[in-house]
């Protein structure tokens, strides 16, 4: 197993607040690595540094063996970093299919030439349709994003991220605001995607975390206090005390 993401000694300060406190963490190929921790622990701050939206004060980030610490967001995306947002980021006036096609186009767009315009468009729509096939959104392909439910938007956001063929997916709370059935659908979908695409998954829903994670790291006040398998984390007294408090949440 090789590392797709290596975080080494990452530090981020907001004034006097140490939001990321010497975080080191690895995501291997074939792994769904879950990052859990209470509100304000620094999960989103960490994800934003991995994406390139925030610059760390110290430490290194390597993607597929290459140092990306100083790279821009688009350069990281081009290197295979995919993400979804805690708040969705879609084109409301376009349809489901158009949103996916635009993401495919963004991936291919660099070589767009006028003379093979039509051909390329067909290939883009075909790729968009292939991404939609078999998903809960397949029957909603021509619906405008503004007409989707919250759960459908989350599904679409995932498809838009996948359209860019990421080598690593960063997911910030994909279950947030989903009902029970939608959560189950999302878990199934992430299990399928996890077969081929490694993930760093920030999630509060512990059922989802336990169902999906290969490994779990626990972040508290910017520091990783424990890292290990689901069983290791479930039974770790420090985790129970520092994070979960309510013991039965872990059972
Ligand atoms: P989480 O995602 O785990 O809930 P965040 O990463 O959003 O936590 O926040 C970690 C800490 O950093 C919090 O105390 C938060 O108030 C603070 N914080 C986050 N972003 C900023 C910012 N841009 N400026 C100042 N403080 C911030
Ligand atoms: Mg957050």
Short mmCIF file of C-alpha atoms and ligand atoms in Angstrom, two decimals:
data_model
loop_
_atom_site.label_atom_id
_atom_site.label_comp_id
_atom_site.label_asym_id
_atom_site.label_seq_id
_atom_site.Cartn_x
_atom_site.Cartn_y
_atom_site.Cartn_z
CA UNK A 1 0.00 0.00 0.00
CA UNK A 2 1.42 3.40 -0.93
CA UNK A 3 0.59 6.84 0.41
CA UNK A 4 -1.52 9.12 -1.77
CA UNK A 5 -1.57 11.92 0.83
CA UNK A 6 1.13 12.64 3.41
CA UNK A 7 0.69 15.46 5.91
CA UNK A 8 3.75 16.20 7.96
CA UNK A 9 3.87 18.54 10.97
CA UNK A 10 1.19 20.93 9.74
CA UNK A 11 0.62 24.08 11.80
CA UNK A 12 -1.97 26.84 11.24
CA UNK A 13 -2.47 29.76 13.59
CA UNK A 14 -5.33 32.28 13.62
CA UNK A 15 -3.86 35.03 15.80
CA UNK A 16 -3.27 33.32 19.13
CA UNK A 17 -5.38 30.29 18.24
CA UNK A 18 -3.56 27.14 17.16
CA UNK A 19 -6.17 25.73 14.78
CA UNK A 20 -3.84 23.04 13.39
CA UNK A 21 -1.31 21.88 15.97
CA UNK A 22 1.47 19.82 14.39
CA UNK A 23 -0.82 17.47 12.48
CA UNK A 24 0.73 14.50 10.70
CA UNK A 25 -1.47 12.05 8.87
CA UNK A 26 -1.30 9.67 5.91
CA UNK A 27 -4.00 8.46 3.52
CA UNK A 28 -3.01 5.32 1.64
CA UNK A 29 -4.34 4.11 -1.70
CA UNK A 30 -7.38 1.93 -1.11
CA UNK A 31 -8.17 3.69 2.17
CA UNK A 32 -11.07 5.70 3.49
CA UNK A 33 -9.49 7.67 6.30
CA UNK A 34 -12.08 9.35 8.52
CA UNK A 35 -11.29 12.49 10.47
CA UNK A 36 -13.58 13.07 13.43
CA UNK A 37 -13.63 15.60 16.24
CA UNK A 38 -15.95 18.08 17.99
CA UNK A 39 -17.04 21.39 16.46
CA UNK A 40 -14.17 23.82 16.29
CA UNK A 41 -11.54 21.06 16.43
CA UNK A 42 -9.98 22.30 13.19
CA UNK A 43 -11.30 19.76 10.67
CA UNK A 44 -12.36 22.28 8.02
CA UNK A 45 -9.19 24.31 8.59
CA UNK A 46 -7.16 21.19 7.84
CA UNK A 47 -9.19 20.37 4.71
CA UNK A 48 -8.80 23.97 3.49
CA UNK A 49 -5.02 23.72 3.81
CA UNK A 50 -5.03 20.46 1.88
CA UNK A 51 -7.06 22.10 -0.92
CA UNK A 52 -4.82 25.15 -1.01
CA UNK A 53 -7.44 27.63 0.18
CA UNK A 54 -5.45 28.29 3.34
CA UNK A 55 -1.66 28.45 3.62
CA UNK A 56 -0.14 26.54 6.53
CA UNK A 57 2.36 28.33 8.80
CA UNK A 58 4.53 25.23 9.08
CA UNK A 59 4.69 21.70 7.75
CA UNK A 60 4.45 19.91 4.41
CA UNK A 61 1.69 18.34 2.33
CA UNK A 62 2.56 15.72 -0.30
CA UNK A 63 0.12 14.42 -2.87
CA UNK A 64 1.15 11.26 -4.66
CA UNK A 65 4.74 11.85 -3.55
CA UNK A 66 4.92 15.47 -4.74
CA UNK A 67 5.16 18.43 -2.41
CA UNK A 68 2.05 20.57 -3.01
CA UNK A 69 2.36 22.81 0.08
CA UNK A 70 2.88 25.99 -1.95
CA UNK A 71 0.67 25.06 -4.90
CA UNK A 72 -2.50 26.88 -5.97
CA UNK A 73 -5.96 25.28 -5.76
CA UNK A 74 -6.19 24.68 -9.57
CA UNK A 75 -2.74 23.08 -9.65
CA UNK A 76 -3.75 20.68 -6.90
CA UNK A 77 -6.99 19.86 -8.71
CA UNK A 78 -4.97 19.17 -11.86
CA UNK A 79 -2.80 16.81 -9.81
CA UNK A 80 -5.86 14.80 -8.83
CA UNK A 81 -7.20 16.39 -5.68
CA UNK A 82 -11.01 16.35 -5.53
CA UNK A 83 -13.23 17.81 -2.87
CA UNK A 84 -16.77 18.49 -1.84
CA UNK A 85 -17.74 21.41 0.32
CA UNK A 86 -19.51 21.60 3.67
CA UNK A 87 -21.79 24.07 1.91
CA UNK A 88 -22.62 23.04 -1.62
CA UNK A 89 -21.10 24.81 -4.57
CA UNK A 90 -23.21 24.22 -7.69
CA UNK A 91 -24.68 26.20 -10.58
CA UNK A 92 -28.30 26.66 -9.50
CA UNK A 93 -29.72 27.70 -12.89
CA UNK A 94 -28.28 24.68 -14.73
CA UNK A 95 -29.53 21.12 -14.76
CA UNK A 96 -27.99 18.16 -12.97
CA UNK A 97 -26.56 16.87 -16.27
CA UNK A 98 -25.19 20.28 -17.24
CA UNK A 99 -23.42 20.66 -13.90
CA UNK A 100 -21.68 17.32 -14.41
CA UNK A 101 -20.88 18.06 -18.06
CA UNK A 102 -19.31 21.37 -17.07
CA UNK A 103 -17.03 19.57 -14.63
CA UNK A 104 -16.06 17.08 -17.36
CA UNK A 105 -15.45 19.99 -19.73
CA UNK A 106 -13.25 21.73 -17.17
CA UNK A 107 -11.10 18.60 -17.10
CA UNK A 108 -10.86 18.36 -20.89
CA UNK A 109 -11.25 22.01 -21.78
CA UNK A 110 -7.59 22.82 -22.21
CA UNK A 111 -7.44 21.20 -25.64
CA UNK A 112 -10.83 22.35 -26.83
CA UNK A 113 -10.57 23.09 -30.56
CA UNK A 114 -13.30 24.59 -32.72
CA UNK A 115 -13.11 22.03 -35.52
CA UNK A 116 -13.86 19.05 -33.32
CA UNK A 117 -16.25 20.97 -31.20
CA UNK A 118 -19.26 18.73 -31.91
CA UNK A 119 -17.39 15.49 -31.42
CA UNK A 120 -15.95 16.65 -28.15
CA UNK A 121 -19.30 17.81 -26.93
CA UNK A 122 -20.74 14.39 -27.56
CA UNK A 123 -17.94 12.77 -25.62
CA UNK A 124 -18.52 15.21 -22.77
CA UNK A 125 -22.24 14.40 -22.60
CA UNK A 126 -21.45 10.70 -22.77
CA UNK A 127 -19.10 11.01 -19.84
CA UNK A 128 -21.67 13.02 -17.89
CA UNK A 129 -24.31 10.36 -18.59
CA UNK A 130 -21.91 7.58 -17.59
CA UNK A 131 -21.35 9.29 -14.25
CA UNK A 132 -25.11 9.61 -13.70
CA UNK A 133 -26.01 6.04 -14.64
CA UNK A 134 -27.03 3.91 -11.71
CA UNK A 135 -27.06 6.80 -9.23
CA UNK A 136 -30.17 8.12 -7.45
CA UNK A 137 -29.88 11.22 -9.67
CA UNK A 138 -30.19 9.37 -12.97
CA UNK A 139 -33.91 10.12 -13.25
CA UNK A 140 -33.28 13.75 -12.28
CA UNK A 141 -30.74 14.52 -15.01
CA UNK A 142 -32.80 17.32 -16.57
CA UNK A 143 -33.97 18.95 -13.35
CA UNK A 144 -32.53 22.36 -12.47
CA UNK A 145 -30.27 22.36 -9.44
CA UNK A 146 -32.53 24.93 -7.77
CA UNK A 147 -35.26 22.24 -7.79
CA UNK A 148 -33.23 19.58 -6.01
CA UNK A 149 -33.59 18.54 -2.39
CA UNK A 150 -30.65 19.05 -0.04
CA UNK A 151 -29.78 15.35 -0.28
CA UNK A 152 -29.84 15.42 -4.07
CA UNK A 153 -27.52 18.42 -4.10
CA UNK A 154 -25.04 16.49 -1.95
CA UNK A 155 -25.20 13.56 -4.38
CA UNK A 156 -24.65 15.91 -7.30
CA UNK A 157 -21.75 17.60 -5.60
CA UNK A 158 -20.09 14.23 -5.28
CA UNK A 159 -20.66 13.48 -8.98
CA UNK A 160 -19.20 16.87 -9.92
CA UNK A 161 -16.10 16.05 -7.86
CA UNK A 162 -15.87 12.60 -9.50
CA UNK A 163 -16.18 14.10 -12.99
CA UNK A 164 -12.69 15.47 -12.53
CA UNK A 165 -11.33 11.94 -12.01
CA UNK A 166 -9.71 12.63 -8.66
CA UNK A 167 -6.93 10.43 -7.26
CA UNK A 168 -7.93 11.50 -3.75
CA UNK A 169 -11.27 12.84 -2.51
CA UNK A 170 -11.60 15.24 0.41
CA UNK A 171 -15.13 15.12 1.79
CA UNK A 172 -16.24 17.63 4.41
CA UNK A 173 -19.40 16.29 6.07
CA UNK A 174 -21.12 14.60 3.13
CA UNK A 175 -23.93 13.37 5.44
CA UNK A 176 -24.73 16.79 6.92
CA UNK A 177 -28.46 17.50 6.73
CA UNK A 178 -29.36 14.20 5.08
CA UNK A 179 -32.34 12.11 6.22
CA UNK A 180 -31.97 8.46 7.15
CA UNK A 181 -32.66 7.02 3.68
CA UNK A 182 -30.46 9.60 1.97
CA UNK A 183 -27.65 8.88 4.42
CA UNK A 184 -27.88 5.17 3.65
CA UNK A 185 -27.74 5.95 -0.08
CA UNK A 186 -24.73 8.19 0.43
CA UNK A 187 -22.93 5.52 2.49
CA UNK A 188 -23.53 2.93 -0.25
CA UNK A 189 -22.30 5.37 -2.87
CA UNK A 190 -19.16 6.23 -0.90
CA UNK A 191 -18.46 2.53 -0.36
CA UNK A 192 -18.58 2.01 -4.14
CA UNK A 193 -16.39 5.04 -4.84
CA UNK A 194 -13.97 3.97 -2.11
CA UNK A 195 -13.22 0.80 -4.08
CA UNK A 196 -11.26 2.89 -6.55
CA UNK A 197 -10.71 6.32 -4.99
CA UNK A 198 -9.08 6.91 -1.60
CA UNK A 199 -10.74 9.47 0.64
CA UNK A 200 -10.19 11.71 3.61
CA UNK A 201 -13.65 11.91 5.11
CA UNK A 202 -14.66 14.51 7.70
CA UNK A 203 -17.93 13.36 9.22
CA UNK A 204 -20.01 13.74 12.38
CA UNK A 205 -22.36 10.84 11.65
CA UNK A 206 -20.65 8.02 13.53
CA UNK A 207 -22.75 5.30 11.87
CA UNK A 208 -21.38 6.49 8.55
CA UNK A 209 -17.84 6.72 9.89
CA UNK A 210 -17.93 3.21 11.33
CA UNK A 211 -19.49 1.83 8.15
CA UNK A 212 -16.96 3.45 5.84
CA UNK A 213 -13.62 4.04 7.52
CA UNK A 214 -10.55 1.91 7.07
CA UNK A 215 -8.84 4.11 9.67
CA UNK A 216 -10.01 6.94 11.91
CA UNK A 217 -8.06 9.90 13.25
CA UNK A 218 -9.47 11.99 16.09
CA UNK A 219 -8.80 15.73 16.11
CA UNK A 220 -9.29 17.75 19.31
CA UNK A 221 -8.19 21.38 19.66
CA UNK A 222 -6.17 21.11 16.45
CA UNK A 223 -4.25 17.99 17.57
CA UNK A 224 -4.63 14.38 16.56
CA UNK A 225 -5.14 12.56 19.84
CA UNK A 226 -5.65 9.07 18.40
CA UNK A 227 -5.43 7.29 15.08
CA UNK A 228 -6.28 3.69 14.27
CA UNK A 229 -8.82 1.16 13.09
CA UNK A 230 -12.53 1.46 13.88
CA UNK A 231 -12.18 -1.04 16.75
CA UNK A 232 -9.16 0.78 18.14
CA UNK A 233 -10.98 4.12 18.17
CA UNK A 234 -14.26 2.72 19.47
CA UNK A 235 -12.54 1.33 22.55
CA UNK A 236 -9.96 4.08 23.13
CA UNK A 237 -10.66 5.62 26.58
CA UNK A 238 -8.96 8.91 25.69
CA UNK A 239 -11.19 9.30 22.66
CA UNK A 240 -14.30 8.56 24.68
CA UNK A 241 -13.33 11.08 27.31
CA UNK A 242 -12.01 13.86 25.10
CA UNK A 243 -14.39 13.68 22.22
CA UNK A 244 -17.47 11.63 22.69
CA UNK A 245 -18.35 12.29 26.32
CA UNK A 246 -21.65 10.54 25.81
CA UNK A 247 -20.25 7.01 25.85
CA UNK A 248 -23.17 5.32 24.14
CA UNK A 249 -22.59 7.39 21.00
CA UNK A 250 -19.71 5.05 20.25
CA UNK A 251 -21.64 1.81 20.58
P1 LIG B 1 -14.26 22.28 12.62
O1 LIG B 1 -14.38 22.20 11.13
O2 LIG B 1 -13.58 21.11 13.24
O3 LIG B 1 -15.59 22.53 13.28
P2 LIG B 1 -12.81 24.73 12.08
O4 LIG B 1 -11.65 24.28 11.30
O5 LIG B 1 -13.93 25.35 11.34
O6 LIG B 1 -13.33 23.53 12.99
O7 LIG B 1 -12.33 25.77 13.19
C1 LIG B 1 -11.21 25.53 14.05
C2 LIG B 1 -10.97 26.73 14.91
O8 LIG B 1 -10.41 27.77 14.11
C3 LIG B 1 -12.22 27.32 15.54
O9 LIG B 1 -11.89 27.79 16.82
C4 LIG B 1 -12.60 28.43 14.61
O10 LIG B 1 -13.31 29.44 15.28
C5 LIG B 1 -11.23 28.93 14.15
N1 LIG B 1 -11.24 29.48 12.80
C6 LIG B 1 -11.58 28.83 11.67
N2 LIG B 1 -11.41 29.60 10.58
C7 LIG B 1 -10.94 30.79 11.04
C8 LIG B 1 -10.55 32.02 10.41
N3 LIG B 1 -10.60 32.16 9.08
N4 LIG B 1 -10.12 33.01 11.20
C9 LIG B 1 -10.03 32.87 12.53
N5 LIG B 1 -10.38 31.75 13.19
C10 LIG B 1 -10.82 30.71 12.47
MG1 LIG B 2 -16.09 22.14 9.81
#
